[in-house]
PDB file of C-alpha atoms and ligand atoms in Angstrom:
ATOM      1  CA  MET A 164       0.000   0.000   0.000  1.00 96.00           C
ATOM      2  CA  ILE A 165       1.239   3.497  -0.797  1.00 97.00           C
ATOM      3  CA  TRP A 166      -0.215   6.989  -0.561  1.00 98.00           C
ATOM      4  CA  PHE A 167      -0.483   8.472  -4.023  1.00 96.00           C
ATOM      5  CA  ASP A 168      -2.469  11.418  -5.272  1.00 89.00           C
ATOM      6  CA  ASP A 169      -5.005  11.806  -2.463  1.00 93.00           C
ATOM      7  CA  ARG A 170      -5.491   8.224  -1.288  1.00 96.00           C
ATOM      8  CA  PHE A 171      -4.042   4.941  -0.156  1.00 97.00           C
ATOM      9  CA  VAL A 172      -3.735   2.604  -3.142  1.00 96.00           C
ATOM     10  CA  PRO A 173      -2.033  -0.717  -3.860  1.00 96.00           C
ATOM     11  CA  GLU A 174       1.347  -0.075  -5.510  1.00 92.00           C
ATOM     12  CA  SER A 175       0.181  -1.620  -8.756  1.00 89.00           C
ATOM     13  CA  GLU A 176      -2.636   0.920  -9.072  1.00 87.00           C
ATOM     14  CA  SER A 177      -0.492   4.058  -8.899  1.00 86.00           C
ATOM     15  CA  LYS A 178      -0.248   5.698 -12.293  1.00 91.00           C
ATOM     16  CA  VAL A 179       1.962   8.758 -12.714  1.00 94.00           C
ATOM     17  CA  SER A 180       0.726  11.210 -15.311  1.00 97.00           C
ATOM     18  CA  TYR A 181       3.169  11.889 -18.132  1.00 98.00           C
ATOM     19  CA  LEU A 182       2.489  15.557 -17.424  1.00 98.00           C
ATOM     20  CA  ASP A 183       3.408  15.411 -13.736  1.00 98.00           C
ATOM     21  CA  ARG A 184       5.961  18.174 -13.177  1.00 98.00           C
ATOM     22  CA  GLY A 185       8.027  15.920 -10.961  1.00 98.00           C
ATOM     23  CA  TYR A 186       8.326  13.535 -13.873  1.00 97.00           C
ATOM     24  CA  CYS A 187       9.029  16.191 -16.520  1.00 97.00           C
ATOM     25  CA  PHE A 188      11.117  18.735 -14.602  1.00 98.00           C
ATOM     26  CA  GLY A 189      12.066  17.172 -11.274  1.00 98.00           C
ATOM     27  CA  ASP A 190       9.848  20.008 -10.001  1.00 98.00           C
ATOM     28  CA  GLY A 191       9.262  18.965  -6.415  1.00 98.00           C
ATOM     29  CA  VAL A 192      10.835  18.145  -3.078  1.00 99.00           C
ATOM     30  CA  TYR A 193      11.223  15.010  -0.978  1.00 98.00           C
ATOM     31  CA  GLU A 194      12.186  13.594   2.395  1.00 98.00           C
ATOM     32  CA  VAL A 195      13.398  10.244   3.642  1.00 98.00           C
ATOM     33  CA  PHE A 196      12.415   9.355   7.197  1.00 98.00           C
ATOM     34  CA  ARG A 197      13.980   6.605   9.253  1.00 98.00           C
ATOM     35  CA  VAL A 198      11.660   4.339  11.191  1.00 98.00           C
ATOM     36  CA  TYR A 199      13.016   2.449  14.192  1.00 98.00           C
ATOM     37  CA  ALA A 200      10.743   0.123  16.154  1.00 97.00           C
ATOM     38  CA  GLY A 201       7.724   1.574  14.349  1.00 97.00           C
ATOM     39  CA  GLN A 202       8.612   5.150  15.352  1.00 97.00           C
ATOM     40  CA  VAL A 203       9.701   8.011  13.096  1.00 98.00           C
ATOM     41  CA  TYR A 204      13.221   9.090  14.123  1.00 98.00           C
ATOM     42  CA  GLU A 205      13.792  12.870  14.386  1.00 98.00           C
ATOM     43  CA  GLY A 206      10.442  13.451  12.672  1.00 98.00           C
ATOM     44  CA  ALA A 207      10.177  17.114  13.646  1.00 98.00           C
ATOM     45  CA  ALA A 208      13.499  17.961  11.979  1.00 98.00           C
ATOM     46  CA  HIS A 209      12.517  16.158   8.760  1.00 99.00           C
ATOM     47  CA  TYR A 210       9.133  17.905   8.590  1.00 98.00           C
ATOM     48  CA  GLU A 211      10.769  21.237   9.268  1.00 98.00           C
ATOM     49  CA  ARG A 212      13.164  20.637   6.365  1.00 98.00           C
ATOM     50  CA  LEU A 213      10.286  19.522   4.126  1.00 98.00           C
ATOM     51  CA  VAL A 214       8.384  22.722   4.822  1.00 98.00           C
ATOM     52  CA  ARG A 215      11.523  24.776   4.207  1.00 98.00           C
ATOM     53  CA  SER A 216      12.362  22.977   0.937  1.00 98.00           C
ATOM     54  CA  ALA A 217       8.793  23.513  -0.306  1.00 98.00           C
ATOM     55  CA  ARG A 218       8.866  27.174   0.662  1.00 98.00           C
ATOM     56  CA  GLU A 219      12.199  27.758  -1.067  1.00 98.00           C
ATOM     57  CA  ILE A 220      10.812  26.479  -4.385  1.00 98.00           C
ATOM     58  CA  LYS A 221       7.456  28.232  -3.802  1.00 98.00           C
ATOM     59  CA  LEU A 222       5.626  24.927  -3.648  1.00 98.00           C
ATOM     60  CA  ARG A 223       2.341  24.785  -1.759  1.00 97.00           C
ATOM     61  CA  LEU A 224       1.850  21.710   0.448  1.00 98.00           C
ATOM     62  CA  PRO A 225      -1.150  19.690  -0.764  1.00 97.00           C
ATOM     63  CA  TYR A 226      -2.522  19.462   2.801  1.00 96.00           C
ATOM     64  CA  PRO A 227      -1.732  20.996   6.169  1.00 98.00           C
ATOM     65  CA  LEU A 228       1.448  19.506   7.651  1.00 98.00           C
ATOM     66  CA  GLU A 229      -0.518  17.732  10.414  1.00 98.00           C
ATOM     67  CA  GLU A 230      -2.462  15.862   7.737  1.00 98.00           C
ATOM     68  CA  ILE A 231       0.765  14.814   6.001  1.00 98.00           C
ATOM     69  CA  GLU A 232       2.141  13.586   9.341  1.00 98.00           C
ATOM     70  CA  ARG A 233      -1.066  11.608   9.880  1.00 98.00           C
ATOM     71  CA  ILE A 234      -0.727   9.973   6.453  1.00 98.00           C
ATOM     72  CA  VAL A 235       2.875   8.931   7.233  1.00 98.00           C
ATOM     73  CA  LEU A 236       1.844   7.389  10.567  1.00 98.00           C
ATOM     74  CA  GLU A 237      -1.109   5.598   9.012  1.00 98.00           C
ATOM     75  CA  LEU A 238       1.127   4.188   6.279  1.00 98.00           C
ATOM     76  CA  ILE A 239       3.612   2.880   8.854  1.00 98.00           C
ATOM     77  CA  GLU A 240       0.723   1.207  10.650  1.00 98.00           C
ATOM     78  CA  ARG A 241      -0.915  -0.223   7.543  1.00 98.00           C
ATOM     79  CA  GLU A 242       2.430  -1.608   6.357  1.00 98.00           C
ATOM     80  CA  ARG A 243       3.302  -2.812   9.863  1.00 98.00           C
ATOM     81  CA  LEU A 244       6.723  -1.270   9.327  1.00 98.00           C
ATOM     82  CA  ARG A 245       9.078  -1.813  12.255  1.00 97.00           C
ATOM     83  CA  ASP A 246      12.525  -0.866  10.941  1.00 97.00           C
ATOM     84  CA  GLY A 247      13.022   0.835   7.615  1.00 98.00           C
ATOM     85  CA  SER A 248      12.332   4.083   5.859  1.00 98.00           C
ATOM     86  CA  VAL A 249       9.505   6.198   4.546  1.00 98.00           C
ATOM     87  CA  TYR A 250       9.955   8.073   1.279  1.00 98.00           C
ATOM     88  CA  LEU A 251       7.804  11.159   0.749  1.00 98.00           C
ATOM     89  CA  GLN A 252       7.730  13.462  -2.244  1.00 98.00           C
ATOM     90  CA  ILE A 253       5.579  16.342  -3.388  1.00 98.00           C
ATOM     91  CA  THR A 254       5.536  17.505  -6.987  1.00 98.00           C
ATOM     92  CA  ARG A 255       4.036  20.698  -8.384  1.00 98.00           C
ATOM     93  CA  GLY A 256       1.267  18.613  -9.910  1.00 98.00           C
ATOM     94  CA  VAL A 257      -0.053  17.776 -13.353  1.00 98.00           C
ATOM     95  CA  ALA A 258      -0.294  20.511 -15.986  1.00 98.00           C
ATOM     96  CA  PRO A 259       0.503  21.103 -19.672  1.00 98.00           C
ATOM     97  CA  ARG A 260       4.272  21.235 -20.050  1.00 97.00           C
ATOM     98  CA  ALA A 261       5.658  24.756 -19.595  1.00 98.00           C
ATOM     99  CA  HIS A 262       8.634  25.844 -17.533  1.00 98.00           C
ATOM    100  CA  SER A 263       6.802  28.544 -15.589  1.00 98.00           C
ATOM    101  CA  PHE A 264       4.518  27.525 -12.725  1.00 98.00           C
ATOM    102  CA  PRO A 265       1.169  25.929 -13.610  1.00 98.00           C
ATOM    103  CA  PRO A 266      -2.156  27.668 -12.742  1.00 97.00           C
ATOM    104  CA  ALA A 267      -2.477  28.371  -9.007  1.00 95.00           C
ATOM    105  CA  ASP A 268      -5.264  25.807  -8.579  1.00 96.00           C
ATOM    106  CA  THR A 269      -3.051  22.927  -9.788  1.00 98.00           C
ATOM    107  CA  GLN A 270      -3.046  20.356  -6.980  1.00 97.00           C
ATOM    108  CA  PRO A 271       0.446  19.276  -5.829  1.00 98.00           C
ATOM    109  CA  VAL A 272       0.878  15.486  -5.896  1.00 98.00           C
ATOM    110  CA  LEU A 273       1.961  13.703  -2.711  1.00 98.00           C
ATOM    111  CA  LEU A 274       3.557  10.264  -2.796  1.00 98.00           C
ATOM    112  CA  VAL A 275       4.471   8.330   0.351  1.00 98.00           C
ATOM    113  CA  TYR A 276       5.739   4.771   0.569  1.00 98.00           C
ATOM    114  CA  ALA A 277       7.460   2.646   3.184  1.00 98.00           C
ATOM    115  CA  SER A 278      10.319   0.167   2.793  1.00 97.00           C
ATOM    116  CA  PRO A 279      11.708  -2.218   5.383  1.00 97.00           C
ATOM    117  CA  ALA A 280      15.490  -1.992   5.765  1.00 95.00           C
ATOM    118  CA  LYS A 281      18.179  -3.416   7.963  1.00 94.00           C
ATOM    119  CA  ARG A 282      20.899  -1.297   9.531  1.00 96.00           C
ATOM    120  CA  ARG A 283      24.195  -1.713   7.649  1.00 96.00           C
ATOM    121  CA  VAL A 284      25.919  -3.043  10.711  1.00 96.00           C
ATOM    122  CA  GLU A 285      28.850  -4.671   8.935  1.00 97.00           C
ATOM    123  CA  SER A 286      29.835  -1.513   7.057  1.00 98.00           C
ATOM    124  CA  MET A 287      29.331   0.520  10.221  1.00 97.00           C
ATOM    125  CA  ARG A 288      31.857  -1.721  11.940  1.00 97.00           C
ATOM    126  CA  GLY A 289      34.433  -2.008   9.180  1.00 98.00           C
ATOM    127  CA  GLY A 290      33.977   1.228   7.286  1.00 98.00           C
ATOM    128  CA  ILE A 291      33.562   1.959   3.605  1.00 98.00           C
ATOM    129  CA  ALA A 292      35.705   3.205   0.714  1.00 98.00           C
ATOM    130  CA  ALA A 293      35.043   6.510  -1.052  1.00 98.00           C
ATOM    131  CA  ILE A 294      36.332   8.328  -4.094  1.00 98.00           C
ATOM    132  CA  THR A 295      36.435  12.102  -4.581  1.00 98.00           C
ATOM    133  CA  ARG A 296      34.831  13.923  -7.506  1.00 98.00           C
ATOM    134  CA  PRO A 297      34.019  17.519  -8.460  1.00 98.00           C
ATOM    135  CA  ASP A 298      30.649  18.683  -7.138  1.00 98.00           C
ATOM    136  CA  GLU A 299      28.754  19.505 -10.310  1.00 98.00           C
ATOM    137  CA  ARG A 300      25.342  19.998  -8.726  1.00 98.00           C
ATOM    138  CA  TRP A 301      23.405  23.276  -8.700  1.00 98.00           C
ATOM    139  CA  LEU A 302      23.919  26.026  -6.122  1.00 98.00           C
ATOM    140  CA  ARG A 303      20.911  25.303  -3.890  1.00 98.00           C
ATOM    141  CA  CYS A 304      21.904  21.973  -2.416  1.00 98.00           C
ATOM    142  CA  ASP A 305      20.190  23.039   0.832  1.00 98.00           C
ATOM    143  CA  ILE A 306      16.858  22.331  -0.883  1.00 98.00           C
ATOM    144  CA  LYS A 307      15.925  18.651  -0.926  1.00 98.00           C
ATOM    145  CA  SER A 308      14.763  18.851  -4.514  1.00 98.00           C
ATOM    146  CA  LEU A 309      13.852  15.967  -6.793  1.00 98.00           C
ATOM    147  CA  ASN A 310      16.584  17.070  -9.207  1.00 97.00           C
ATOM    148  CA  LEU A 311      19.305  14.583  -8.352  1.00 98.00           C
ATOM    149  CA  LEU A 312      21.189  14.175 -11.608  1.00 98.00           C
ATOM    150  CA  GLY A 313      24.458  15.546 -10.196  1.00 98.00           C
ATOM    151  CA  SER A 314      24.272  13.046  -7.338  1.00 98.00           C
ATOM    152  CA  VAL A 315      23.224  10.208  -9.634  1.00 98.00           C
ATOM    153  CA  LEU A 316      26.214  10.718 -11.930  1.00 98.00           C
ATOM    154  CA  ALA A 317      28.681  11.054  -9.053  1.00 98.00           C
ATOM    155  CA  LYS A 318      27.392   7.963  -7.266  1.00 98.00           C
ATOM    156  CA  GLN A 319      27.553   5.981 -10.490  1.00 98.00           C
ATOM    157  CA  GLU A 320      31.215   6.943 -10.841  1.00 98.00           C
ATOM    158  CA  ALA A 321      31.840   5.596  -7.339  1.00 98.00           C
ATOM    159  CA  GLU A 322      30.141   2.362  -8.249  1.00 98.00           C
ATOM    160  CA  GLU A 323      32.151   2.004 -11.449  1.00 98.00           C
ATOM    161  CA  ALA A 324      35.352   2.682  -9.479  1.00 98.00           C
ATOM    162  CA  GLY A 325      34.462  -0.101  -7.048  1.00 98.00           C
ATOM    163  CA  ALA A 326      33.932   2.365  -4.157  1.00 98.00           C
ATOM    164  CA  ASP A 327      30.926   2.633  -1.858  1.00 98.00           C
ATOM    165  CA  ASP A 328      30.432   6.373  -2.033  1.00 98.00           C
ATOM    166  CA  VAL A 329      31.677   9.645  -3.421  1.00 98.00           C
ATOM    167  CA  ILE A 330      32.940  12.723  -1.571  1.00 99.00           C
ATOM    168  CA  LEU A 331      32.233  15.886  -3.558  1.00 99.00           C
ATOM    169  CA  HIS A 332      34.320  19.045  -3.715  1.00 98.00           C
ATOM    170  CA  ARG A 333      33.833  22.486  -5.251  1.00 98.00           C
ATOM    171  CA  ASP A 334      37.134  23.853  -6.482  1.00 97.00           C
ATOM    172  CA  GLY A 335      38.987  21.790  -3.906  1.00 98.00           C
ATOM    173  CA  ILE A 336      36.632  22.536  -0.987  1.00 98.00           C
ATOM    174  CA  VAL A 337      34.908  19.423   0.341  1.00 99.00           C
ATOM    175  CA  THR A 338      31.118  19.817   0.458  1.00 99.00           C
ATOM    176  CA  GLU A 339      29.314  16.521   1.141  1.00 98.00           C
ATOM    177  CA  CYS A 340      28.653  13.073  -0.338  1.00 98.00           C
ATOM    178  CA  SER A 341      26.096  12.082  -2.963  1.00 97.00           C
ATOM    179  CA  ALA A 342      23.412  11.374  -0.337  1.00 98.00           C
ATOM    180  CA  SER A 343      25.065  12.118   2.988  1.00 98.00           C
ATOM    181  CA  ASN A 344      27.172  14.704   4.806  1.00 99.00           C
ATOM    182  CA  VAL A 345      30.875  14.181   5.436  1.00 99.00           C
ATOM    183  CA  MET A 346      32.900  14.879   8.564  1.00 99.00           C
ATOM    184  CA  ILE A 347      36.578  14.461   9.356  1.00 99.00           C
ATOM    185  CA  VAL A 348      38.655  14.426  12.508  1.00 98.00           C
ATOM    186  CA  LYS A 349      42.063  16.113  12.591  1.00 98.00           C
ATOM    187  CA  ASP A 350      44.057  16.361  15.797  1.00 97.00           C
ATOM    188  CA  GLY A 351      40.951  15.624  17.833  1.00 97.00           C
ATOM    189  CA  VAL A 352      38.813  18.313  16.162  1.00 98.00           C
ATOM    190  CA  LEU A 353      35.691  17.414  14.205  1.00 98.00           C
ATOM    191  CA  LEU A 354      35.331  19.355  10.953  1.00 98.00           C
ATOM    192  CA  THR A 355      32.389  19.616   8.591  1.00 99.00           C
ATOM    193  CA  HIS A 356      31.202  22.033   5.903  1.00 99.00           C
ATOM    194  CA  PRO A 357      28.973  24.864   7.184  1.00 98.00           C
ATOM    195  CA  ALA A 358      25.231  24.468   6.640  1.00 98.00           C
ATOM    196  CA  ASN A 359      24.914  26.973   3.819  1.00 98.00           C
ATOM    197  CA  ARG A 360      23.481  26.661   0.305  1.00 98.00           C
ATOM    198  CA  LEU A 361      26.164  24.246  -0.870  1.00 98.00           C
ATOM    199  CA  ILE A 362      25.095  21.268   1.243  1.00 98.00           C
ATOM    200  CA  LEU A 363      21.936  19.634   2.482  1.00 98.00           C
ATOM    201  CA  HIS A 364      21.406  20.452   6.141  1.00 98.00           C
ATOM    202  CA  GLY A 365      21.398  16.842   7.240  1.00 98.00           C
ATOM    203  CA  VAL A 366      19.256  15.813  10.161  1.00 98.00           C
ATOM    204  CA  THR A 367      21.904  13.235  11.144  1.00 98.00           C
ATOM    205  CA  ARG A 368      24.618  15.890  10.789  1.00 99.00           C
ATOM    206  CA  ALA A 369      22.785  18.036  13.334  1.00 98.00           C
ATOM    207  CA  VAL A 370      22.316  15.095  15.727  1.00 98.00           C
ATOM    208  CA  VAL A 371      26.030  14.202  15.480  1.00 99.00           C
ATOM    209  CA  LEU A 372      27.116  17.810  16.091  1.00 99.00           C
ATOM    210  CA  ARG A 373      24.860  17.886  19.143  1.00 98.00           C
ATOM    211  CA  LEU A 374      26.336  14.598  20.395  1.00 98.00           C
ATOM    212  CA  ALA A 375      29.868  15.903  19.830  1.00 98.00           C
ATOM    213  CA  ARG A 376      29.040  18.921  21.971  1.00 98.00           C
ATOM    214  CA  GLU A 377      27.620  16.701  24.698  1.00 98.00           C
ATOM    215  CA  LEU A 378      30.727  14.489  24.613  1.00 98.00           C
ATOM    216  CA  GLY A 379      33.079  17.464  24.729  1.00 98.00           C
ATOM    217  CA  ILE A 380      34.489  16.737  21.260  1.00 98.00           C
ATOM    218  CA  PRO A 381      35.504  20.074  19.700  1.00 98.00           C
ATOM    219  CA  ALA A 382      33.620  20.597  16.432  1.00 98.00           C
ATOM    220  CA  GLU A 383      33.976  23.285  13.804  1.00 98.00           C
ATOM    221  CA  GLU A 384      31.595  23.980  10.936  1.00 98.00           C
ATOM    222  CA  ARG A 385      33.975  25.450   8.404  1.00 98.00           C
ATOM    223  CA  PRO A 386      35.083  24.671   4.852  1.00 98.00           C
ATOM    224  CA  PHE A 387      38.119  22.413   4.495  1.00 98.00           C
ATOM    225  CA  SER A 388      40.132  21.382   1.477  1.00 98.00           C
ATOM    226  CA  LEU A 389      40.676  18.101  -0.326  1.00 98.00           C
ATOM    227  CA  GLU A 390      44.216  18.221   0.990  1.00 98.00           C
ATOM    228  CA  THR A 391      42.945  18.398   4.576  1.00 98.00           C
ATOM    229  CA  LEU A 392      40.588  15.520   3.793  1.00 98.00           C
ATOM    230  CA  ARG A 393      43.520  13.421   2.618  1.00 98.00           C
ATOM    231  CA  ARG A 394      45.477  14.190   5.796  1.00 98.00           C
ATOM    232  CA  ALA A 395      42.511  13.471   8.102  1.00 98.00           C
ATOM    233  CA  ASP A 396      42.974  11.106  11.046  1.00 98.00           C
ATOM    234  CA  GLU A 397      39.388   9.914  10.659  1.00 98.00           C
ATOM    235  CA  ALA A 398      36.535  10.439   8.247  1.00 99.00           C
ATOM    236  CA  PHE A 399      32.897   9.423   8.283  1.00 99.00           C
ATOM    237  CA  LEU A 400      29.635  10.246   6.596  1.00 98.00           C
ATOM    238  CA  THR A 401      26.267  10.854   8.190  1.00 98.00           C
ATOM    239  CA  SER A 402      22.770  10.211   6.894  1.00 98.00           C
ATOM    240  CA  THR A 403      19.369   9.006   7.953  1.00 98.00           C
ATOM    241  CA  ILE A 404      20.026   5.637   6.325  1.00 97.00           C
ATOM    242  CA  MET A 405      23.790   5.208   6.907  1.00 98.00           C
ATOM    243  CA  GLU A 406      23.776   6.824  10.383  1.00 98.00           C
ATOM    244  CA  VAL A 407      27.467   7.363  11.331  1.00 98.00           C
ATOM    245  CA  MET A 408      29.409   5.458   8.681  1.00 98.00           C
ATOM    246  CA  PRO A 409      33.223   5.325   8.893  1.00 98.00           C
ATOM    247  CA  ILE A 410      35.182   6.034   5.711  1.00 99.00           C
ATOM    248  CA  VAL A 411      38.423   4.046   5.859  1.00 98.00           C
ATOM    249  CA  ALA A 412      39.777   4.638   2.344  1.00 98.00           C
ATOM    250  CA  ILE A 413      39.681   7.670   0.044  1.00 98.00           C
ATOM    251  CA  ASP A 414      40.771   7.391  -3.589  1.00 98.00           C
ATOM    252  CA  GLY A 415      42.512   4.132  -2.733  1.00 98.00           C
ATOM    253  CA  ALA A 416      44.574   5.577   0.157  1.00 98.00           C
ATOM    254  CA  ARG A 417      43.930   4.630   3.772  1.00 98.00           C
ATOM    255  CA  VAL A 418      42.343   7.134   6.132  1.00 98.00           C
ATOM    256  CA  GLY A 419      44.458   7.183   9.321  1.00 97.00           C
ATOM    257  CA  ASP A 420      45.445   3.593   9.964  1.00 95.00           C
ATOM    258  CA  GLY A 421      42.701   2.258   7.699  1.00 98.00           C
ATOM    259  CA  ALA A 422      40.232   1.378  10.445  1.00 98.00           C
ATOM    260  CA  PRO A 423      37.378   3.386  12.004  1.00 98.00           C
ATOM    261  CA  GLY A 424      38.935   5.820  14.487  1.00 98.00           C
ATOM    262  CA  PRO A 425      38.184   6.435  18.171  1.00 98.00           C
ATOM    263  CA  VAL A 426      36.178   9.658  17.709  1.00 98.00           C
ATOM    264  CA  THR A 427      34.069   8.015  15.013  1.00 98.00           C
ATOM    265  CA  ARG A 428      33.451   5.066  17.349  1.00 98.00           C
ATOM    266  CA  ARG A 429      32.404   7.305  20.219  1.00 98.00           C
ATOM    267  CA  LEU A 430      29.979   9.185  18.015  1.00 98.00           C
ATOM    268  CA  GLN A 431      28.615   5.936  16.581  1.00 98.00           C
ATOM    269  CA  GLN A 432      27.968   4.638  20.078  1.00 98.00           C
ATOM    270  CA  ALA A 433      26.376   7.897  21.149  1.00 98.00           C
ATOM    271  CA  TYR A 434      24.178   7.847  18.039  1.00 98.00           C
ATOM    272  CA  GLU A 435      23.123   4.265  18.703  1.00 98.00           C
ATOM    273  CA  ALA A 436      22.116   5.307  22.195  1.00 98.00           C
ATOM    274  CA  THR A 437      19.484   7.580  20.607  1.00 98.00           C
ATOM    275  CA  ILE A 438      17.915   4.643  18.726  1.00 97.00           C
ATOM    276  CA  PRO A 439      15.366   2.294  20.354  1.00 94.00           C
ATOM    277  CA  ALA A 440      17.214  -0.808  21.589  1.00 92.00           C
ATOM    278  CA  SER A 441      14.954  -3.225  19.696  1.00 91.00           C
ATOM    279  CA  ALA A 442      15.985  -1.607  16.407  1.00 93.00           C
ATOM    280  CA  LEU A 443      19.652  -2.125  17.257  1.00 89.00           C
ATOM    281  CA  SER A 444      19.470  -5.792  18.062  1.00 71.00           C
ATOM    282  CA  GLY A 445      19.117  -7.286  14.626  1.00 54.00           C
ATOM    283  CA  GLY A 446      16.267  -4.982  13.713  1.00 47.00           C
ATOM    284  CA  GLY A 447      15.097  -5.104  10.147  1.00 45.00           C
ATOM    285  CA  GLY A 448      12.395  -6.568   8.014  1.00 41.00           C
ATOM    286  CA  GLN A 449       8.813  -5.669   8.651  1.00 40.00           C
TER     287      GLN A 449
HETATM  288  N1  LIG B 154      23.332  15.333   1.796  1.00 77.75           N
HETATM  289  C1  LIG B 154      22.586  14.883   0.786  1.00 77.75           C
HETATM  290  C2  LIG B 154      22.891  15.376  -0.584  1.00 77.75           C
HETATM  291  C3  LIG B 154      21.551  13.951   1.016  1.00 77.75           C
HETATM  292  O1  LIG B 154      20.808  13.505  -0.004  1.00 77.75           O
HETATM  293  C4  LIG B 154      21.340  13.478   2.324  1.00 77.75           C
HETATM  294  C5  LIG B 154      20.271  12.457   2.592  1.00 77.75           C
HETATM  295  N2  LIG B 154      19.059  13.037   2.926  1.00 77.75           N
HETATM  296  C6  LIG B 154      22.152  13.986   3.356  1.00 77.75           C
HETATM  297  C7  LIG B 154      23.133  14.918   3.056  1.00 77.75           C
HETATM  298  C8  LIG B 154      21.973  13.542   4.773  1.00 77.75           C
HETATM  299  O2  LIG B 154      20.806  14.085   5.337  1.00 77.75           O
HETATM  300  P1  LIG B 154      20.033  13.357   6.494  1.00 77.75           P
HETATM  301  O3  LIG B 154      20.993  13.175   7.615  1.00 77.75           O
HETATM  302  O4  LIG B 154      18.932  14.307   6.842  1.00 77.75           O
HETATM  303  O5  LIG B 154      19.554  12.059   5.955  1.00 77.75           O
END
């Protein structure tokens, strides 16, 4: 069962119009929520970002936010989702193809579906390998827009290079990954790109920065270079799906001693402490 265009329908019955502006232009915004033990994790922060993304592209929500929240909860219940994710997107609706906005009474189209997922425990323990690539996305990466071509192409390059992910840089300044934020540790200090227009303001990023503060780990939100990245003692990425994921190799060279570092471990443990215990112990499936 999914929510599509004003109602709950079986997946097989959802038909996207060829004139949907999400389909034609990527004209819309989205969110991915994590569900642990049947509960939405950091829901308020995700909804806040959804509202902000919609506002920034002048997109009207199809219903009041409370109604959207109700739909998400009902979907989780109907699907009996325990551990997994909920994908939500809103497009600017169906209208004859023209770049400018459609008539004001065009109804935005909401899609919501749930997927069970396991935590990537093995990668979280051992770390992943990343490559670096130029960040060729647009200049409003703070908006969670449906336009993901820059990320798609970068991630595909990682896959073809046999790496798990890609760290992006603009003119030598590290921004973020294709679908996550990136942080490094150098001489005990946590560094990550400031939350400006060049990166998505990750919900996990904010949680990790809060945890760092609580643990007394010095953290700075400031731009750093590719060179600094290569000299980092530790590196990790953060996202709703990957949580705190150690990066142990970059462009084929080891990060630090090639194993997840102590600061990364502390933050991973602190992050896990914010997750319901039943989701940690082999959670997954429906
Ligand atoms: N950056 C980008 C480009 C992303 O797509 C994501 C995933 N939403 C993130 C960062 C991480 O954000 P969050 O922690 O809210 O999942």
